[in-house]
Coordinates of C-alpha atoms and ligand atoms in Angstrom, one line a residue:
X1 CA 12.9 9.0 -33.2
X2 CA 10.9 11.8 -34.9
X3 CA 13.4 11.7 -37.8
X4 CA 13.1 8.0 -38.2
X5 CA 9.3 8.3 -38.5
X6 CA 9.5 11.1 -41.1
X7 CA 10.3 8.7 -43.9
X8 CA 9.2 11.3 -46.6
X9 CA 12.0 13.5 -45.6
X10 CA 14.5 10.8 -45.9
X11 CA 13.4 8.5 -48.7
X12 CA 14.5 5.0 -48.1
X13 CA 14.7 5.5 -44.4
X14 CA 11.8 3.6 -43.0
X15 CA 10.9 3.2 -39.3
X16 CA 10.6 -0.4 -38.4
X17 CA 7.4 -0.9 -36.5
X18 CA 6.7 -3.5 -33.8
X19 CA 3.9 -5.6 -35.4
X20 CA 2.7 -6.9 -32.1
X21 CA 1.9 -3.4 -30.8
X22 CA -1.3 -3.4 -33.0
X23 CA -1.5 -6.2 -35.5
X24 CA -4.7 -5.5 -37.4
X25 CA -4.6 -1.7 -37.5
X26 CA -1.0 -1.8 -38.8
X27 CA -1.4 -4.7 -41.2
X28 CA -4.8 -3.9 -42.8
X29 CA -3.7 -0.6 -44.4
X30 CA -0.3 -2.0 -45.2
X31 CA -1.7 -4.8 -47.3
X32 CA -4.3 -2.5 -48.8
X33 CA -1.6 -0.1 -50.0
X34 CA -0.1 -3.1 -51.9
X35 CA -3.4 -4.1 -53.4
X36 CA -3.7 -7.1 -51.2
X37 CA -6.9 -8.4 -49.7
X38 CA -7.8 -8.3 -46.0
X39 CA -7.4 -12.1 -45.8
X40 CA -3.7 -11.5 -45.7
X41 CA -4.0 -10.1 -42.2
X42 CA -5.7 -13.4 -41.2
X43 CA -2.8 -15.3 -42.8
X44 CA -0.2 -13.5 -40.8
X45 CA -2.3 -13.9 -37.6
X46 CA -2.6 -17.6 -38.1
X47 CA 1.1 -18.0 -38.5
X48 CA 1.8 -16.0 -35.4
X49 CA -0.8 -17.5 -33.1
X50 CA -1.5 -21.0 -34.3
X51 CA 1.6 -21.6 -36.4
X52 CA 4.0 -20.2 -33.7
X53 CA 6.1 -18.7 -36.4
X54 CA 9.1 -16.7 -35.3
X55 CA 9.9 -15.1 -38.7
X56 CA 7.9 -13.7 -41.6
X57 CA 10.0 -16.0 -43.9
X58 CA 8.1 -19.0 -42.4
X59 CA 4.7 -17.7 -43.5
X60 CA 4.8 -19.7 -46.7
X61 CA 1.3 -19.1 -48.0
X62 CA 2.3 -15.4 -48.5
X63 CA 4.2 -14.6 -51.7
X64 CA 8.0 -14.4 -51.0
X65 CA 8.2 -10.7 -52.1
X66 CA 5.5 -9.8 -49.5
X67 CA 7.3 -11.7 -46.8
X68 CA 10.5 -9.8 -47.6
X69 CA 8.6 -6.5 -47.5
X70 CA 6.9 -7.3 -44.2
X71 CA 10.3 -8.2 -42.7
X72 CA 11.7 -4.9 -43.9
X73 CA 8.8 -2.8 -42.5
X74 CA 7.9 -4.7 -39.3
X75 CA 9.8 -6.3 -36.5
X76 CA 8.3 -9.3 -34.7
X77 CA 10.7 -9.4 -31.8
X78 CA 12.1 -6.4 -29.9
X79 CA 13.6 -8.4 -27.2
X80 CA 16.4 -11.0 -27.1
X81 CA 16.6 -13.9 -24.7
X82 CA 19.3 -13.2 -22.1
X83 CA 18.7 -16.4 -20.3
X84 CA 16.5 -19.5 -20.7
X85 CA 16.3 -21.8 -17.7
X86 CA 14.4 -25.0 -17.2
X87 CA 13.6 -26.7 -13.9
X88 CA 13.1 -30.4 -13.4
X89 CA 9.4 -29.9 -12.8
X90 CA 9.0 -28.5 -16.3
X91 CA 9.0 -24.8 -15.4
X92 CA 10.8 -22.7 -17.9
X93 CA 11.8 -19.1 -17.4
X94 CA 12.9 -16.5 -19.9
X95 CA 14.9 -13.4 -19.0
X96 CA 14.4 -11.0 -21.9
X97 CA 16.5 -8.0 -22.7
X98 CA 14.4 -5.2 -24.3
X99 CA 15.5 -2.9 -27.1
X100 CA 16.6 -0.2 -24.5
X101 CA 18.5 -2.7 -22.4
X102 CA 15.8 -3.1 -19.7
X103 CA 15.2 -6.6 -18.5
X104 CA 12.0 -8.5 -17.8
X105 CA 11.0 -12.1 -16.9
X106 CA 8.3 -14.4 -17.9
X107 CA 7.6 -18.0 -16.9
X108 CA 5.9 -21.1 -18.3
X109 CA 4.5 -23.5 -15.7
X110 CA 3.5 -27.1 -16.4
X111 CA 1.0 -28.8 -14.1
X112 CA -0.6 -31.9 -15.4
X113 CA -2.5 -30.7 -18.5
X114 CA -2.3 -27.0 -17.5
X115 CA 0.1 -24.8 -19.3
X116 CA 0.2 -21.5 -17.4
X117 CA 2.3 -18.5 -18.4
X118 CA 3.2 -15.7 -16.1
X119 CA 3.9 -12.4 -17.8
X120 CA 5.3 -9.0 -16.8
X121 CA 3.8 -5.6 -17.5
X122 CA 6.5 -3.2 -16.4
X123 CA 10.3 -3.0 -16.1
X124 CA 10.8 -2.8 -12.4
X125 CA 7.8 -1.8 -10.2
X126 CA 6.8 1.3 -8.4
X127 CA 4.7 -0.3 -5.6
X128 CA 7.6 -1.1 -3.3
X129 CA 6.2 -4.2 -1.5
X130 CA 9.0 -4.8 1.0
X131 CA 9.5 -8.5 0.3
X132 CA 9.5 -8.4 -3.5
X133 CA 12.5 -8.4 -5.8
X134 CA 10.8 -6.6 -8.7
X135 CA 10.5 -3.3 -7.0
X136 CA 13.9 -3.1 -5.4
X137 CA 15.1 -0.4 -7.8
X138 CA 11.7 1.2 -8.4
X139 CA 9.9 1.5 -11.7
X140 CA 11.8 2.0 -14.9
X141 CA 9.0 2.1 -17.4
X142 CA 5.8 0.5 -18.6
X143 CA 5.9 -2.2 -21.2
X144 CA 4.2 -1.6 -24.6
X145 CA 1.4 -3.9 -25.8
X146 CA 3.9 -5.5 -28.2
X147 CA 6.4 -6.2 -25.4
X148 CA 3.6 -7.9 -23.4
X149 CA 2.3 -9.9 -26.3
X150 CA 5.8 -10.9 -27.2
X151 CA 6.2 -12.7 -23.9
X152 CA 3.1 -14.7 -24.6
X153 CA 4.2 -15.7 -28.0
X154 CA 7.8 -16.5 -27.0
X155 CA 6.5 -18.7 -24.1
X156 CA 4.1 -20.4 -26.5
X157 CA 7.0 -21.3 -28.7
X158 CA 8.5 -23.2 -25.9
X159 CA 5.6 -25.7 -25.9
X160 CA 5.8 -29.0 -27.6
X161 CA 3.5 -29.6 -30.6
X162 CA 1.0 -31.5 -28.4
X163 CA 0.9 -28.8 -25.7
X164 CA -1.5 -25.9 -25.6
X165 CA -1.4 -22.7 -23.6
X166 CA -4.3 -22.9 -21.1
X167 CA -3.9 -20.1 -18.6
X168 CA -2.3 -16.7 -18.3
X169 CA -1.5 -15.0 -15.0
X170 CA -0.4 -11.4 -15.1
X171 CA 1.8 -11.8 -12.0
X172 CA 5.3 -11.1 -13.3
X173 CA 7.2 -7.9 -12.8
X174 CA 5.3 -4.7 -12.4
X175 CA 1.8 -3.6 -11.4
X176 CA -0.6 -4.5 -14.2
X177 CA -3.2 -2.0 -13.2
X178 CA -0.7 0.8 -13.6
X179 CA -0.3 -0.2 -17.2
X180 CA -3.8 -1.1 -18.3
X181 CA -3.6 0.8 -21.6
X182 CA -0.9 -1.5 -22.9
X183 CA -2.1 -4.7 -21.1
X184 CA -5.7 -4.8 -22.3
X185 CA -5.0 -4.9 -26.1
X186 CA -2.4 -7.7 -25.4
X187 CA -5.0 -9.7 -23.5
X188 CA -7.5 -9.1 -26.2
X189 CA -5.2 -10.8 -28.6
X190 CA -4.8 -13.7 -26.2
X191 CA -8.5 -14.3 -26.0
X192 CA -9.6 -13.7 -29.6
X193 CA -10.6 -16.8 -31.5
X194 CA -8.1 -15.8 -34.3
X195 CA -5.6 -15.0 -31.5
X196 CA -4.5 -17.6 -29.0
X197 CA -8.1 -18.3 -28.1
X198 CA -7.8 -18.6 -24.3
X199 CA -11.0 -18.0 -22.4
X200 CA -10.9 -14.8 -20.4
X201 CA -11.9 -16.9 -17.4
X202 CA -8.5 -18.5 -17.6
X203 CA -6.7 -15.1 -17.4
X204 CA -5.9 -13.6 -14.0
X205 CA -4.7 -10.1 -13.4
X206 CA -3.0 -9.6 -10.0
X207 CA -3.0 -6.1 -8.5
X208 CA -1.7 -4.5 -5.3
X209 CA -5.1 -2.9 -5.3
X210 CA -5.1 0.4 -7.4
X211 CA -8.7 1.3 -6.8
X212 CA -9.3 3.7 -9.6
X213 CA -7.9 1.2 -12.2
X214 CA -10.0 -1.6 -10.6
X215 CA -13.1 0.6 -11.2
X216 CA -12.1 1.1 -14.8
X217 CA -11.6 -2.6 -15.3
X218 CA -14.9 -3.4 -13.7
X219 CA -16.7 -0.8 -15.8
X220 CA -15.1 -1.6 -19.1
X221 CA -13.6 -5.1 -19.2
X222 CA -14.9 -7.2 -16.3
X223 CA -14.0 -10.4 -18.2
X224 CA -10.8 -11.4 -16.4
X225 CA -10.3 -12.9 -13.0
X226 CA -8.9 -10.5 -10.5
X227 CA -6.4 -11.3 -7.8
X228 CA -5.9 -8.7 -5.1
X229 CA -2.6 -8.8 -3.1
X230 CA -3.6 -8.2 0.5
X231 CA -0.7 -9.6 2.6
X232 CA -2.1 -8.2 5.8
X233 CA -5.4 -8.2 7.7
X234 CA -5.3 -4.6 8.9
X235 CA -4.3 -1.2 7.6
X236 CA -1.3 -0.6 9.8
X237 CA 0.4 -3.9 9.0
X238 CA -0.5 -3.6 5.4
X239 CA 1.1 -0.1 5.2
X240 CA 4.3 -1.6 6.5
X241 CA 4.4 -4.4 4.0
X242 CA 2.8 -2.7 1.0
X243 CA 3.8 1.0 1.0
X244 CA 1.3 1.7 -1.8
X245 CA -1.4 0.9 0.7
X246 CA -0.9 4.1 2.6
X247 CA -3.1 5.7 -0.1
X248 CA -5.5 2.8 -0.3
X249 CA -7.3 1.9 3.0
X250 CA -8.4 -1.7 3.2
X251 CA -12.1 -0.7 3.4
X252 CA -11.9 1.1 0.0
X253 CA -9.9 -1.8 -1.5
X254 CA -12.4 -4.4 -0.4
X255 CA -15.4 -2.3 -1.6
X256 CA -13.7 -2.0 -5.0
X257 CA -13.0 -5.7 -5.1
X258 CA -16.7 -6.4 -4.2
X259 CA -17.7 -4.0 -7.0
X260 CA -15.5 -6.0 -9.5
X261 CA -17.1 -9.2 -8.3
X262 CA -20.6 -7.7 -8.8
X263 CA -19.8 -6.6 -12.3
X264 CA -17.8 -9.7 -13.4
X265 CA -19.5 -12.5 -11.5
X266 CA -16.0 -14.0 -11.3
X267 CA -14.8 -15.3 -8.0
X268 CA -12.2 -13.0 -6.5
X269 CA -8.8 -14.2 -5.3
X270 CA -7.0 -12.6 -2.4
X271 CA -3.2 -13.2 -2.3
X272 CA -1.4 -13.3 1.0
X273 CA 2.4 -13.7 1.1
X274 CA 3.3 -15.4 4.4
X275 CA 6.3 -13.8 6.1
X276 CA 7.7 -15.5 9.2
X277 CA 7.0 -13.4 12.3
X278 CA 5.4 -10.6 10.3
X279 CA 1.9 -11.6 9.2
X280 CA 1.8 -15.3 9.9
X281 CA 0.4 -15.8 13.4
X282 CA -3.0 -17.5 14.2
X283 CA -4.2 -14.1 15.3
X284 CA -3.4 -12.6 11.9
X285 CA -5.3 -15.6 10.3
X286 CA -8.3 -15.0 12.5
X287 CA -8.3 -11.3 11.7
X288 CA -8.0 -12.1 8.0
X289 CA -11.0 -14.5 8.3
X290 CA -13.1 -11.7 9.9
X291 CA -12.1 -9.3 7.1
X292 CA -13.1 -11.6 4.3
X293 CA -16.1 -13.3 5.9
X294 CA -19.1 -13.5 3.7
X295 CA -17.2 -13.0 0.4
X296 CA -17.2 -15.4 -2.5
X297 CA -13.4 -15.5 -2.7
X298 CA -10.4 -17.7 -2.7
X299 CA -7.5 -17.0 -0.5
X300 CA -4.2 -17.8 -2.1
X301 CA -1.5 -18.2 0.5
X302 CA 2.0 -17.8 -0.9
X303 CA 4.8 -18.9 1.5
X304 CA 7.5 -16.2 1.0
X305 CA 10.1 -17.1 -1.6
X306 CA 13.4 -15.8 -0.2
X307 CA 15.0 -12.9 -2.1
X308 CA 18.7 -12.4 -1.7
X309 CA 19.5 -9.4 0.5
X310 CA 16.0 -9.1 2.1
X311 CA 15.5 -9.7 5.8
X312 CA 12.4 -11.9 5.6
X313 CA 12.0 -15.7 6.1
X314 CA 9.6 -18.4 5.0
X315 CA 7.4 -19.6 7.9
X316 CA 7.9 -23.1 9.1
X317 CA 5.7 -25.9 7.9
X318 CA 4.0 -25.9 11.3
X319 CA 3.2 -22.2 11.2
X320 CA 1.9 -22.5 7.6
X321 CA -0.4 -25.4 8.6
X322 CA -1.7 -23.5 11.6
X323 CA -2.4 -20.4 9.5
X324 CA -4.3 -22.5 7.0
X325 CA -6.3 -24.4 9.6
X326 CA -7.5 -21.2 11.2
X327 CA -8.8 -19.9 7.9
X328 CA -10.3 -23.3 6.9
X329 CA -12.0 -23.7 10.3
X330 CA -13.7 -20.4 9.5
X331 CA -15.1 -21.8 6.3
X332 CA -12.8 -19.9 3.9
X333 CA -11.7 -21.2 0.6
X334 CA -7.9 -21.5 1.0
X335 CA -5.3 -22.5 -1.6
X336 CA -1.6 -22.8 -1.0
X337 CA 0.4 -21.8 -4.0
X338 CA 2.8 -24.6 -5.0
X339 CA 6.4 -23.6 -5.1
X340 CA 7.3 -24.3 -8.6
X341 CA 10.6 -23.6 -10.3
X342 CA 12.4 -22.5 -7.1
X343 CA 15.7 -23.8 -8.5
X344 CA 15.5 -21.4 -11.4
X345 CA 14.3 -18.4 -9.3
X346 CA 10.9 -18.5 -10.8
X347 CA 9.3 -15.9 -8.4
X348 CA 8.9 -12.5 -9.8
X349 CA 11.9 -10.4 -10.4
X350 CA 14.3 -12.9 -8.9
X351 CA 16.0 -14.1 -12.1
X352 CA 16.5 -10.5 -13.1
X353 CA 17.9 -9.7 -9.7
X354 CA 20.3 -12.6 -9.9
X355 CA 21.4 -11.5 -13.3
X356 CA 22.0 -8.0 -12.2
X357 CA 23.9 -8.9 -9.1
X358 CA 26.1 -11.4 -10.8
X359 CA 26.8 -9.2 -13.8
X360 CA 27.6 -6.1 -11.6
X361 CA 30.3 -8.0 -9.8
Ligands
SAH401 N1 1.9 -6.0 -8.7 C1 1.0 -7.1 -8.7 C2 1.7 -8.4 -9.3 C3 2.8 -8.8 -8.5 S1 3.4 -10.5 -8.5 C4 0.5 -7.4 -7.3 O1 1.0 -6.8 -6.4 O2 -0.4 -8.3 -7.1 C5 2.2 -11.5 -8.0 C6 2.2 -11.9 -6.5 O3 3.5 -12.4 -6.1 C7 1.9 -10.8 -5.6 O4 0.9 -11.2 -4.7 C8 3.2 -10.5 -4.9 O5 3.0 -9.9 -3.7 C9 3.8 -11.9 -4.8 N2 5.2 -11.9 -4.6 C10 6.2 -11.0 -4.9 N3 7.4 -11.4 -4.5 C11 7.2 -12.5 -3.7 C12 8.1 -13.4 -3.0 N4 9.4 -13.1 -2.9 N5 7.6 -14.4 -2.4 C13 6.3 -14.7 -2.5 N6 5.4 -14.0 -3.2 C14 5.9 -12.9 -3.8

């Protein structure tokens, strides 16, 4: 790695950089060295974000020689598509294999005019939530900015010419707040006018509730919507379901969520995965209502999406309805997440899990 970067020692041996890791700060000096104006950076950006180009060769308003040089010095894609699935409801899912062999998933969801993408921030996950497929083998590594942005651009390329990306949810594999350094520059590109141009209000970051990172986000970039994965109305149950919670008492977590709300003015979302016989009784719902009373928040109830090999079950429709009614009767703003893309294992980590279990047989 070090040798490859020392190109003066080995003339002709150039390291190929991932353009998406830092587009402007890599391209501006590169064009300058070649006597090219700054506007060239804008040309490349336009091809990438608006033109949905997948190769430098397509960037036809740049001279051919420059395109060839760009292709020699930079790579656009560091991943390859291991599997591309499409469900009847229009949901598409990509399983990507990274340069080091790690695998991640990302999803495109179509809902009327909405085009939402769900992206990953880590290979695996270190949070260990007991019902989740992503963390079964722990954390392998953080994704780079380029690897995060690459998911956005690859999913955008799946859209038809009339379709536009409208929302981003950072709810794929991994804990986004454990990788803020890489995530924030990628989201910056998504929101810039000369990037994808998505309003930050349409970007949601979901966290298990890492309080220090929540504070950092609130103090530096309180532009995005925040979703906090609660899954339980009290500390002892939460610690069983979300092991990371043993270090984060609910009182601290809610105080930090309130702080984010104060700084951002954005309505908070609390996520609650319903697991039959674990956290889905009317008593749990009442306790949850007490916990969240008085907050400007939405409660996103997610009926458990079964993961092969895990001992949990999805509550019956009756139990789900009763849970919802208890919350609504207390005046809470409840939303049930639609199950989209079940047939293609669209819940986090599930396609990767399937791929690993079938290929290891
Ligand atoms: N680490 C982040 C992002 C995780 S994925 C977080 O914890 O919020 C986004 C949401 O999907 C989380 O609320 C997560 O708990 C939930 N989820 C994970 N696996 C699930 C499953 N099998 N069924 C239903 N929801 C699941």
